[in-house]
Amino acid sequence: MSEPIKVKPLELNERIFEIEFDDGSKKLATINLVPGKKVYGERLYRIAGTEYREWIPYRSKLAGAIMKGIKAVPIKEGEKVLYLGAASGTTPSHISDIVGEKGIIYSVEFAPRVMREFLLVASDRKNLIPIMSDARKPQLYSHIVELVDIIYADVAQPEQASIVVENAKWFLKSRGKIFLAIKARSIDVTKEPTEVYKKEISILQENRFEIIDVVHLDPYDKDHAMVLASYEP
Ligand code: SAM
């Protein structure tokens, strides 16, 4: 079994790390906010007194986007995030490591089965706030969520861009950033993925978003792209 020999922060975000192993392989990782606890079967590594959690790009689209060279990951310690489509908490848990104890992640999910699993993760991580609600109706959770620095959306739904636009109007700070994971096939199965990406991106542009970068997530996730954009209302 390979052993970690070195760990260093990424240039694009000082709270995301690359671990290098003695066989030359490398893995993405974040510092575990809850030492000793795993969230989705990832491996834990203790290096120089700090525990890191590997961040698996085949399981998390944000890690996939980093592996595919996304230009920036502007999520900082202490920031507030609105996460749409939290599912069982895989990617939210790494964002929870990044923003740390002073940060907060309002996590919206409408499926009861995965929400039950999310609650187990959130019971260990006090910066994850579970919100059982429908991301298409931001007014339903407007009494809970405050202004946020980042919206991360991965709802695998038709009209993903419109869902983000609506949530941004309610909750995103001026010049705040969005990550939008576009699942081409869930929007229109009859269209080519690139055509679907273009349409979703144009919806963002028509609604005061400036596109910073778009990366296709294959081979980590087929038919998905990650869009990073800035809100300029
Ligand atoms: N983002 C998660 C991660 O990386 O760990 C995976 C998200 S999964 C692809 C999409 C999730 O969005 C599902 O759990 C689904 O129930 C949820 N979802 C879809 N439409 C939604 C809506 N309108 N409101 C809230 N959650 C929704």
PDB file of C-alpha atoms and ligand atoms in Angstrom:
ATOM      1  CA  MET A   1       0.000   0.000   0.000  1.00  0.00           C
ATOM      2  CA  SER A   2       1.375   3.416  -0.962  1.00  0.00           C
ATOM      3  CA  GLU A   3       2.259   5.879   1.802  1.00  0.00           C
ATOM      4  CA  PRO A   4       1.838   9.670   1.700  1.00  0.00           C
ATOM      5  CA  ILE A   5       5.163  11.501   1.529  1.00  0.00           C
ATOM      6  CA  LYS A   6       4.196  15.107   0.894  1.00  0.00           C
ATOM      7  CA  VAL A   7       1.205  17.417   1.135  1.00  0.00           C
ATOM      8  CA  LYS A   8       0.854  20.927  -0.274  1.00  0.00           C
ATOM      9  CA  PRO A   9      -1.994  23.401  -0.817  1.00  0.00           C
ATOM     10  CA  LEU A  10      -3.157  24.004  -4.387  1.00  0.00           C
ATOM     11  CA  GLU A  11      -2.306  27.307  -5.980  1.00  0.00           C
ATOM     12  CA  LEU A  12      -5.987  27.914  -6.749  1.00  0.00           C
ATOM     13  CA  ASN A  13      -7.157  27.437  -3.156  1.00  0.00           C
ATOM     14  CA  GLU A  14      -5.070  27.259   0.007  1.00  0.00           C
ATOM     15  CA  ARG A  15      -7.708  25.062   1.742  1.00  0.00           C
ATOM     16  CA  ILE A  16      -7.502  22.323  -0.917  1.00  0.00           C
ATOM     17  CA  PHE A  17      -4.460  20.046  -0.906  1.00  0.00           C
ATOM     18  CA  GLU A  18      -2.553  17.645  -3.081  1.00  0.00           C
ATOM     19  CA  ILE A  19      -1.110  14.606  -1.341  1.00  0.00           C
ATOM     20  CA  GLU A  20       1.805  12.891  -3.028  1.00  0.00           C
ATOM     21  CA  PHE A  21       2.501   9.196  -2.380  1.00  0.00           C
ATOM     22  CA  ASP A  22       5.708   7.164  -2.435  1.00  0.00           C
ATOM     23  CA  ASP A  23       4.644   5.448  -5.687  1.00  0.00           C
ATOM     24  CA  GLY A  24       4.391   8.854  -7.412  1.00  0.00           C
ATOM     25  CA  SER A  25       0.578   8.994  -7.383  1.00  0.00           C
ATOM     26  CA  LYS A  26      -1.314  12.083  -6.192  1.00  0.00           C
ATOM     27  CA  LYS A  27      -4.704  12.718  -4.606  1.00  0.00           C
ATOM     28  CA  LEU A  28      -6.807  15.769  -3.859  1.00  0.00           C
ATOM     29  CA  ALA A  29      -7.717  16.256  -0.195  1.00  0.00           C
ATOM     30  CA  THR A  30      -9.207  18.625   2.358  1.00  0.00           C
ATOM     31  CA  ILE A  31      -8.449  18.908   6.078  1.00  0.00           C
ATOM     32  CA  ASN A  32     -10.979  16.806   7.966  1.00  0.00           C
ATOM     33  CA  LEU A  33     -13.166  19.066  10.109  1.00  0.00           C
ATOM     34  CA  VAL A  34     -14.244  15.972  12.080  1.00  0.00           C
ATOM     35  CA  PRO A  35     -11.082  13.895  12.595  1.00  0.00           C
ATOM     36  CA  GLY A  36     -11.635  10.135  12.486  1.00  0.00           C
ATOM     37  CA  LYS A  37     -14.916  10.384  10.561  1.00  0.00           C
ATOM     38  CA  LYS A  38     -15.439   9.458   6.921  1.00  0.00           C
ATOM     39  CA  VAL A  39     -18.457  10.570   4.892  1.00  0.00           C
ATOM     40  CA  TYR A  40     -18.566   8.386   1.763  1.00  0.00           C
ATOM     41  CA  GLY A  41     -15.863   5.740   2.106  1.00  0.00           C
ATOM     42  CA  GLU A  42     -12.980   8.102   1.314  1.00  0.00           C
ATOM     43  CA  ARG A  43      -9.578   7.409   2.878  1.00  0.00           C
ATOM     44  CA  LEU A  44      -8.146   9.428   5.733  1.00  0.00           C
ATOM     45  CA  TYR A  45      -4.444  10.323   5.993  1.00  0.00           C
ATOM     46  CA  ARG A  46      -2.628  11.719   9.012  1.00  0.00           C
ATOM     47  CA  ILE A  47       0.347  13.804   7.933  1.00  0.00           C
ATOM     48  CA  ALA A  48       2.435  15.882  10.370  1.00  0.00           C
ATOM     49  CA  GLY A  49      -0.370  15.917  12.951  1.00  0.00           C
ATOM     50  CA  THR A  50      -3.160  16.936  10.561  1.00  0.00           C
ATOM     51  CA  GLU A  51      -5.851  14.615   9.221  1.00  0.00           C
ATOM     52  CA  TYR A  52      -6.706  14.923   5.532  1.00  0.00           C
ATOM     53  CA  ARG A  53      -9.660  13.365   3.683  1.00  0.00           C
ATOM     54  CA  GLU A  54      -9.088  12.296   0.125  1.00  0.00           C
ATOM     55  CA  TRP A  55     -11.458  14.042  -2.289  1.00  0.00           C
ATOM     56  CA  ILE A  56     -12.525  11.599  -4.990  1.00  0.00           C
ATOM     57  CA  PRO A  57     -13.168  13.219  -8.405  1.00  0.00           C
ATOM     58  CA  TYR A  58     -15.329  10.300  -9.557  1.00  0.00           C
ATOM     59  CA  ARG A  59     -17.655  10.979  -6.604  1.00  0.00           C
ATOM     60  CA  SER A  60     -17.668  14.776  -6.452  1.00  0.00           C
ATOM     61  CA  LYS A  61     -18.107  17.054  -9.466  1.00  0.00           C
ATOM     62  CA  LEU A  62     -16.215  19.896  -7.794  1.00  0.00           C
ATOM     63  CA  ALA A  63     -13.172  17.650  -7.371  1.00  0.00           C
ATOM     64  CA  GLY A  64     -13.667  16.556 -10.993  1.00  0.00           C
ATOM     65  CA  ALA A  65     -13.687  20.197 -12.088  1.00  0.00           C
ATOM     66  CA  ILE A  66     -10.433  20.810 -10.178  1.00  0.00           C
ATOM     67  CA  MET A  67      -8.830  17.784 -11.845  1.00  0.00           C
ATOM     68  CA  LYS A  68     -10.003  19.141 -15.210  1.00  0.00           C
ATOM     69  CA  GLY A  69      -8.227  22.425 -14.518  1.00  0.00           C
ATOM     70  CA  ILE A  70     -11.021  24.836 -13.576  1.00  0.00           C
ATOM     71  CA  LYS A  71      -9.507  28.356 -13.393  1.00  0.00           C
ATOM     72  CA  ALA A  72     -10.559  29.158  -9.825  1.00  0.00           C
ATOM     73  CA  VAL A  73     -12.255  27.776  -6.724  1.00  0.00           C
ATOM     74  CA  PRO A  74     -13.153  31.010  -4.965  1.00  0.00           C
ATOM     75  CA  ILE A  75     -14.454  29.459  -1.738  1.00  0.00           C
ATOM     76  CA  LYS A  76     -12.719  30.826   1.358  1.00  0.00           C
ATOM     77  CA  GLU A  77     -12.568  29.984   5.031  1.00  0.00           C
ATOM     78  CA  GLY A  78     -15.493  31.538   6.936  1.00  0.00           C
ATOM     79  CA  GLU A  79     -17.681  32.081   3.880  1.00  0.00           C
ATOM     80  CA  LYS A  80     -21.386  31.389   3.477  1.00  0.00           C
ATOM     81  CA  VAL A  81     -22.569  28.984   0.797  1.00  0.00           C
ATOM     82  CA  LEU A  82     -26.017  28.023  -0.480  1.00  0.00           C
ATOM     83  CA  TYR A  83     -25.873  24.443  -1.754  1.00  0.00           C
ATOM     84  CA  LEU A  84     -28.752  23.268  -3.964  1.00  0.00           C
ATOM     85  CA  GLY A  85     -29.081  19.475  -4.306  1.00  0.00           C
ATOM     86  CA  ALA A  86     -27.086  18.440  -1.232  1.00  0.00           C
ATOM     87  CA  ALA A  87     -27.970  14.718  -1.621  1.00  0.00           C
ATOM     88  CA  SER A  88     -26.182  12.580   1.008  1.00  0.00           C
ATOM     89  CA  GLY A  89     -23.484  15.215   1.563  1.00  0.00           C
ATOM     90  CA  THR A  90     -20.436  14.064  -0.425  1.00  0.00           C
ATOM     91  CA  THR A  91     -19.442  17.419  -1.975  1.00  0.00           C
ATOM     92  CA  PRO A  92     -21.043  19.486   0.831  1.00  0.00           C
ATOM     93  CA  SER A  93     -18.726  17.716   3.311  1.00  0.00           C
ATOM     94  CA  HIS A  94     -15.621  18.900   1.434  1.00  0.00           C
ATOM     95  CA  ILE A  95     -16.984  22.439   1.157  1.00  0.00           C
ATOM     96  CA  SER A  96     -17.624  22.127   4.906  1.00  0.00           C
ATOM     97  CA  ASP A  97     -13.894  21.345   5.365  1.00  0.00           C
ATOM     98  CA  ILE A  98     -12.956  24.337   3.162  1.00  0.00           C
ATOM     99  CA  VAL A  99     -15.117  27.000   4.860  1.00  0.00           C
ATOM    100  CA  GLY A 100     -14.321  25.556   8.287  1.00  0.00           C
ATOM    101  CA  GLU A 101     -16.074  26.124  11.598  1.00  0.00           C
ATOM    102  CA  LYS A 102     -16.744  29.809  10.969  1.00  0.00           C
ATOM    103  CA  GLY A 103     -18.343  29.163   7.584  1.00  0.00           C
ATOM    104  CA  ILE A 104     -21.858  27.961   6.874  1.00  0.00           C
ATOM    105  CA  ILE A 105     -23.470  25.861   4.147  1.00  0.00           C
ATOM    106  CA  TYR A 106     -27.226  26.144   3.745  1.00  0.00           C
ATOM    107  CA  SER A 107     -27.949  22.771   2.159  1.00  0.00           C
ATOM    108  CA  VAL A 108     -31.208  22.328   0.247  1.00  0.00           C
ATOM    109  CA  GLU A 109     -32.421  18.842  -0.663  1.00  0.00           C
ATOM    110  CA  PHE A 110     -35.947  17.620  -1.384  1.00  0.00           C
ATOM    111  CA  ALA A 111     -35.601  13.800  -1.437  1.00  0.00           C
ATOM    112  CA  PRO A 112     -36.351  12.302   2.002  1.00  0.00           C
ATOM    113  CA  ARG A 113     -34.162   9.211   1.567  1.00  0.00           C
ATOM    114  CA  VAL A 114     -30.933  11.085   0.856  1.00  0.00           C
ATOM    115  CA  MET A 115     -31.852  13.803   3.351  1.00  0.00           C
ATOM    116  CA  ARG A 116     -31.824  11.140   6.085  1.00  0.00           C
ATOM    117  CA  GLU A 117     -28.211  10.307   5.153  1.00  0.00           C
ATOM    118  CA  PHE A 118     -27.366  14.013   4.941  1.00  0.00           C
ATOM    119  CA  LEU A 119     -28.646  14.526   8.499  1.00  0.00           C
ATOM    120  CA  LEU A 120     -26.087  12.015   9.799  1.00  0.00           C
ATOM    121  CA  VAL A 121     -23.281  13.999   8.139  1.00  0.00           C
ATOM    122  CA  ALA A 122     -24.721  17.315   9.365  1.00  0.00           C
ATOM    123  CA  SER A 123     -24.959  16.036  12.958  1.00  0.00           C
ATOM    124  CA  ASP A 124     -21.131  15.881  13.021  1.00  0.00           C
ATOM    125  CA  ARG A 125     -20.552  19.042  11.010  1.00  0.00           C
ATOM    126  CA  LYS A 126     -22.121  22.057  12.627  1.00  0.00           C
ATOM    127  CA  ASN A 127     -21.528  24.288   9.584  1.00  0.00           C
ATOM    128  CA  LEU A 128     -23.958  22.218   7.457  1.00  0.00           C
ATOM    129  CA  ILE A 129     -27.528  23.488   7.830  1.00  0.00           C
ATOM    130  CA  PRO A 130     -29.990  20.947   6.355  1.00  0.00           C
ATOM    131  CA  ILE A 131     -33.007  22.447   4.592  1.00  0.00           C
ATOM    132  CA  MET A 132     -35.594  19.982   3.358  1.00  0.00           C
ATOM    133  CA  SER A 133     -37.135  22.007   0.550  1.00  0.00           C
ATOM    134  CA  ASP A 134     -37.535  22.503  -3.184  1.00  0.00           C
ATOM    135  CA  ALA A 135     -34.763  24.550  -4.835  1.00  0.00           C
ATOM    136  CA  ARG A 136     -37.289  25.798  -7.408  1.00  0.00           C
ATOM    137  CA  LYS A 137     -39.075  27.718  -4.648  1.00  0.00           C
ATOM    138  CA  PRO A 138     -36.512  29.871  -2.819  1.00  0.00           C
ATOM    139  CA  GLN A 139     -39.235  31.821  -1.077  1.00  0.00           C
ATOM    140  CA  LEU A 140     -39.940  28.674   0.992  1.00  0.00           C
ATOM    141  CA  TYR A 141     -36.542  28.914   2.710  1.00  0.00           C
ATOM    142  CA  SER A 142     -35.988  32.656   2.553  1.00  0.00           C
ATOM    143  CA  HIS A 143     -36.614  32.892   6.327  1.00  0.00           C
ATOM    144  CA  ILE A 144     -33.616  30.617   6.971  1.00  0.00           C
ATOM    145  CA  VAL A 145     -31.002  31.520   4.356  1.00  0.00           C
ATOM    146  CA  GLU A 146     -29.099  34.827   4.519  1.00  0.00           C
ATOM    147  CA  LEU A 147     -26.972  36.567   1.877  1.00  0.00           C
ATOM    148  CA  VAL A 148     -24.273  34.159   0.693  1.00  0.00           C
ATOM    149  CA  ASP A 149     -20.885  34.409  -1.030  1.00  0.00           C
ATOM    150  CA  ILE A 150     -21.363  31.309  -3.190  1.00  0.00           C
ATOM    151  CA  ILE A 151     -24.215  29.287  -4.671  1.00  0.00           C
ATOM    152  CA  TYR A 152     -23.329  25.731  -5.619  1.00  0.00           C
ATOM    153  CA  ALA A 153     -26.023  23.998  -7.672  1.00  0.00           C
ATOM    154  CA  ASP A 154     -26.134  20.328  -8.607  1.00  0.00           C
ATOM    155  CA  VAL A 155     -29.827  19.500  -8.813  1.00  0.00           C
ATOM    156  CA  ALA A 156     -29.760  17.376 -11.985  1.00  0.00           C
ATOM    157  CA  GLN A 157     -33.036  18.989 -13.034  1.00  0.00           C
ATOM    158  CA  PRO A 158     -34.438  20.667 -16.112  1.00  0.00           C
ATOM    159  CA  GLU A 159     -34.023  24.436 -15.928  1.00  0.00           C
ATOM    160  CA  GLN A 160     -30.936  24.245 -13.731  1.00  0.00           C
ATOM    161  CA  ALA A 161     -29.702  27.680 -14.805  1.00  0.00           C
ATOM    162  CA  SER A 162     -33.102  29.260 -14.099  1.00  0.00           C
ATOM    163  CA  ILE A 163     -33.122  27.676 -10.631  1.00  0.00           C
ATOM    164  CA  VAL A 164     -29.736  29.270  -9.901  1.00  0.00           C
ATOM    165  CA  VAL A 165     -30.841  32.643 -11.293  1.00  0.00           C
ATOM    166  CA  GLU A 166     -33.911  32.681  -9.021  1.00  0.00           C
ATOM    167  CA  ASN A 167     -31.865  31.706  -5.956  1.00  0.00           C
ATOM    168  CA  ALA A 168     -29.221  34.318  -6.792  1.00  0.00           C
ATOM    169  CA  LYS A 169     -31.880  37.058  -6.852  1.00  0.00           C
ATOM    170  CA  TRP A 170     -32.879  36.087  -3.339  1.00  0.00           C
ATOM    171  CA  PHE A 171     -29.587  35.201  -1.703  1.00  0.00           C
ATOM    172  CA  LEU A 172     -26.385  35.940  -3.656  1.00  0.00           C
ATOM    173  CA  LYS A 173     -24.160  38.893  -2.786  1.00  0.00           C
ATOM    174  CA  SER A 174     -23.178  41.239  -5.569  1.00  0.00           C
ATOM    175  CA  ARG A 175     -20.039  39.793  -7.211  1.00  0.00           C
ATOM    176  CA  GLY A 176     -20.768  36.469  -5.481  1.00  0.00           C
ATOM    177  CA  LYS A 177     -19.869  33.336  -7.401  1.00  0.00           C
ATOM    178  CA  ILE A 178     -21.857  30.338  -8.613  1.00  0.00           C
ATOM    179  CA  PHE A 179     -20.851  26.823  -9.477  1.00  0.00           C
ATOM    180  CA  LEU A 180     -23.424  25.165 -11.705  1.00  0.00           C
ATOM    181  CA  ALA A 181     -23.069  21.469 -12.519  1.00  0.00           C
ATOM    182  CA  ILE A 182     -24.981  21.019 -15.775  1.00  0.00           C
ATOM    183  CA  LYS A 183     -26.284  17.548 -16.427  1.00  0.00           C
ATOM    184  CA  ALA A 184     -27.015  17.705 -20.120  1.00  0.00           C
ATOM    185  CA  ARG A 185     -29.163  14.590 -20.307  1.00  0.00           C
ATOM    186  CA  SER A 186     -31.535  15.599 -17.548  1.00  0.00           C
ATOM    187  CA  ILE A 187     -32.486  18.778 -19.378  1.00  0.00           C
ATOM    188  CA  ASP A 188     -33.285  17.491 -22.845  1.00  0.00           C
ATOM    189  CA  VAL A 189     -32.374  13.957 -23.863  1.00  0.00           C
ATOM    190  CA  THR A 190     -32.923  14.699 -27.546  1.00  0.00           C
ATOM    191  CA  LYS A 191     -30.258  17.427 -27.733  1.00  0.00           C
ATOM    192  CA  GLU A 192     -26.481  17.123 -27.965  1.00  0.00           C
ATOM    193  CA  PRO A 193     -24.816  17.904 -24.601  1.00  0.00           C
ATOM    194  CA  THR A 194     -22.865  20.907 -25.980  1.00  0.00           C
ATOM    195  CA  GLU A 195     -26.104  22.434 -27.278  1.00  0.00           C
ATOM    196  CA  VAL A 196     -27.639  22.053 -23.821  1.00  0.00           C
ATOM    197  CA  TYR A 197     -24.589  23.598 -22.116  1.00  0.00           C
ATOM    198  CA  LYS A 198     -24.734  26.577 -24.465  1.00  0.00           C
ATOM    199  CA  LYS A 199     -28.399  27.186 -23.745  1.00  0.00           C
ATOM    200  CA  GLU A 200     -27.966  27.000 -19.962  1.00  0.00           C
ATOM    201  CA  ILE A 201     -24.937  29.303 -20.139  1.00  0.00           C
ATOM    202  CA  SER A 202     -26.867  31.833 -22.222  1.00  0.00           C
ATOM    203  CA  ILE A 203     -29.588  31.891 -19.533  1.00  0.00           C
ATOM    204  CA  LEU A 204     -26.914  32.833 -16.994  1.00  0.00           C
ATOM    205  CA  GLN A 205     -25.504  35.538 -19.279  1.00  0.00           C
ATOM    206  CA  GLU A 206     -28.953  37.030 -19.865  1.00  0.00           C
ATOM    207  CA  ASN A 207     -29.355  37.286 -16.096  1.00  0.00           C
ATOM    208  CA  ARG A 208     -26.269  39.299 -15.141  1.00  0.00           C
ATOM    209  CA  PHE A 209     -23.771  36.489 -14.731  1.00  0.00           C
ATOM    210  CA  GLU A 210     -20.283  36.757 -16.179  1.00  0.00           C
ATOM    211  CA  ILE A 211     -18.888  33.361 -17.097  1.00  0.00           C
ATOM    212  CA  ILE A 212     -15.438  32.776 -15.606  1.00  0.00           C
ATOM    213  CA  ASP A 213     -14.880  29.209 -16.806  1.00  0.00           C
ATOM    214  CA  VAL A 214     -16.613  26.090 -18.122  1.00  0.00           C
ATOM    215  CA  VAL A 215     -15.025  22.647 -17.838  1.00  0.00           C
ATOM    216  CA  HIS A 216     -16.313  19.337 -19.117  1.00  0.00           C
ATOM    217  CA  LEU A 217     -16.086  16.711 -16.410  1.00  0.00           C
ATOM    218  CA  ASP A 218     -15.382  13.604 -18.436  1.00  0.00           C
ATOM    219  CA  PRO A 219     -13.922  11.091 -17.644  1.00  0.00           C
ATOM    220  CA  TYR A 220     -14.929  11.729 -14.014  1.00  0.00           C
ATOM    221  CA  ASP A 221     -18.540  12.371 -14.933  1.00  0.00           C
ATOM    222  CA  LYS A 222     -19.858  11.808 -18.437  1.00  0.00           C
ATOM    223  CA  ASP A 223     -22.159  14.410 -20.035  1.00  0.00           C
ATOM    224  CA  HIS A 224     -21.589  16.930 -17.263  1.00  0.00           C
ATOM    225  CA  ALA A 225     -19.977  20.343 -17.298  1.00  0.00           C
ATOM    226  CA  MET A 226     -19.149  22.696 -14.432  1.00  0.00           C
ATOM    227  CA  VAL A 227     -19.757  26.393 -14.936  1.00  0.00           C
ATOM    228  CA  LEU A 228     -18.149  29.017 -12.707  1.00  0.00           C
ATOM    229  CA  ALA A 229     -19.650  32.485 -12.982  1.00  0.00           C
ATOM    230  CA  SER A 230     -19.742  35.816 -11.159  1.00  0.00           C
ATOM    231  CA  TYR A 231     -22.965  37.700 -10.327  1.00  0.00           C
ATOM    232  CA  GLU A 232     -22.839  41.311 -11.470  1.00  0.00           C
ATOM    233  CA  PRO A 233     -26.327  42.715 -10.716  1.00  0.00           C
TER     234      PRO A 233
HETATM  235  N1  SAM B   1     -24.274  17.585  -5.099  1.00  0.00           N
HETATM  236  C1  SAM B   1     -24.251  16.236  -4.585  1.00  0.00           C
HETATM  237  C2  SAM B   1     -22.799  15.868  -4.329  1.00  0.00           C
HETATM  238  O1  SAM B   1     -21.935  16.183  -5.149  1.00  0.00           O
HETATM  239  O2  SAM B   1     -22.524  15.273  -3.279  1.00  0.00           O
HETATM  240  C3  SAM B   1     -24.962  15.301  -5.538  1.00  0.00           C
HETATM  241  C4  SAM B   1     -26.305  15.853  -5.988  1.00  0.00           C
HETATM  242  S1  SAM B   1     -27.326  14.764  -6.928  1.00  0.00           S
HETATM  243  C5  SAM B   1     -26.570  14.715  -8.483  1.00  0.00           C
HETATM  244  C6  SAM B   1     -28.723  15.774  -7.216  1.00  0.00           C
HETATM  245  C7  SAM B   1     -29.604  15.967  -5.990  1.00  0.00           C
HETATM  246  O3  SAM B   1     -30.481  17.047  -6.245  1.00  0.00           O
HETATM  247  C8  SAM B   1     -30.496  14.766  -5.669  1.00  0.00           C
HETATM  248  O4  SAM B   1     -30.256  14.337  -4.356  1.00  0.00           O
HETATM  249  C9  SAM B   1     -31.925  15.295  -5.830  1.00  0.00           C
HETATM  250  O5  SAM B   1     -32.844  14.757  -4.896  1.00  0.00           O
HETATM  251  C10 SAM B   1     -31.706  16.776  -5.594  1.00  0.00           C
HETATM  252  N2  SAM B   1     -32.721  17.634  -6.212  1.00  0.00           N
HETATM  253  C11 SAM B   1     -33.191  17.581  -7.485  1.00  0.00           C
HETATM  254  N3  SAM B   1     -34.105  18.544  -7.694  1.00  0.00           N
HETATM  255  C12 SAM B   1     -34.207  19.232  -6.536  1.00  0.00           C
HETATM  256  C13 SAM B   1     -35.005  20.340  -6.137  1.00  0.00           C
HETATM  257  N4  SAM B   1     -35.844  20.928  -6.977  1.00  0.00           N
HETATM  258  N5  SAM B   1     -34.871  20.785  -4.869  1.00  0.00           N
HETATM  259  C14 SAM B   1     -34.014  20.195  -3.997  1.00  0.00           C
HETATM  260  N6  SAM B   1     -33.235  19.133  -4.328  1.00  0.00           N
HETATM  261  C15 SAM B   1     -33.335  18.662  -5.580  1.00  0.00           C
END
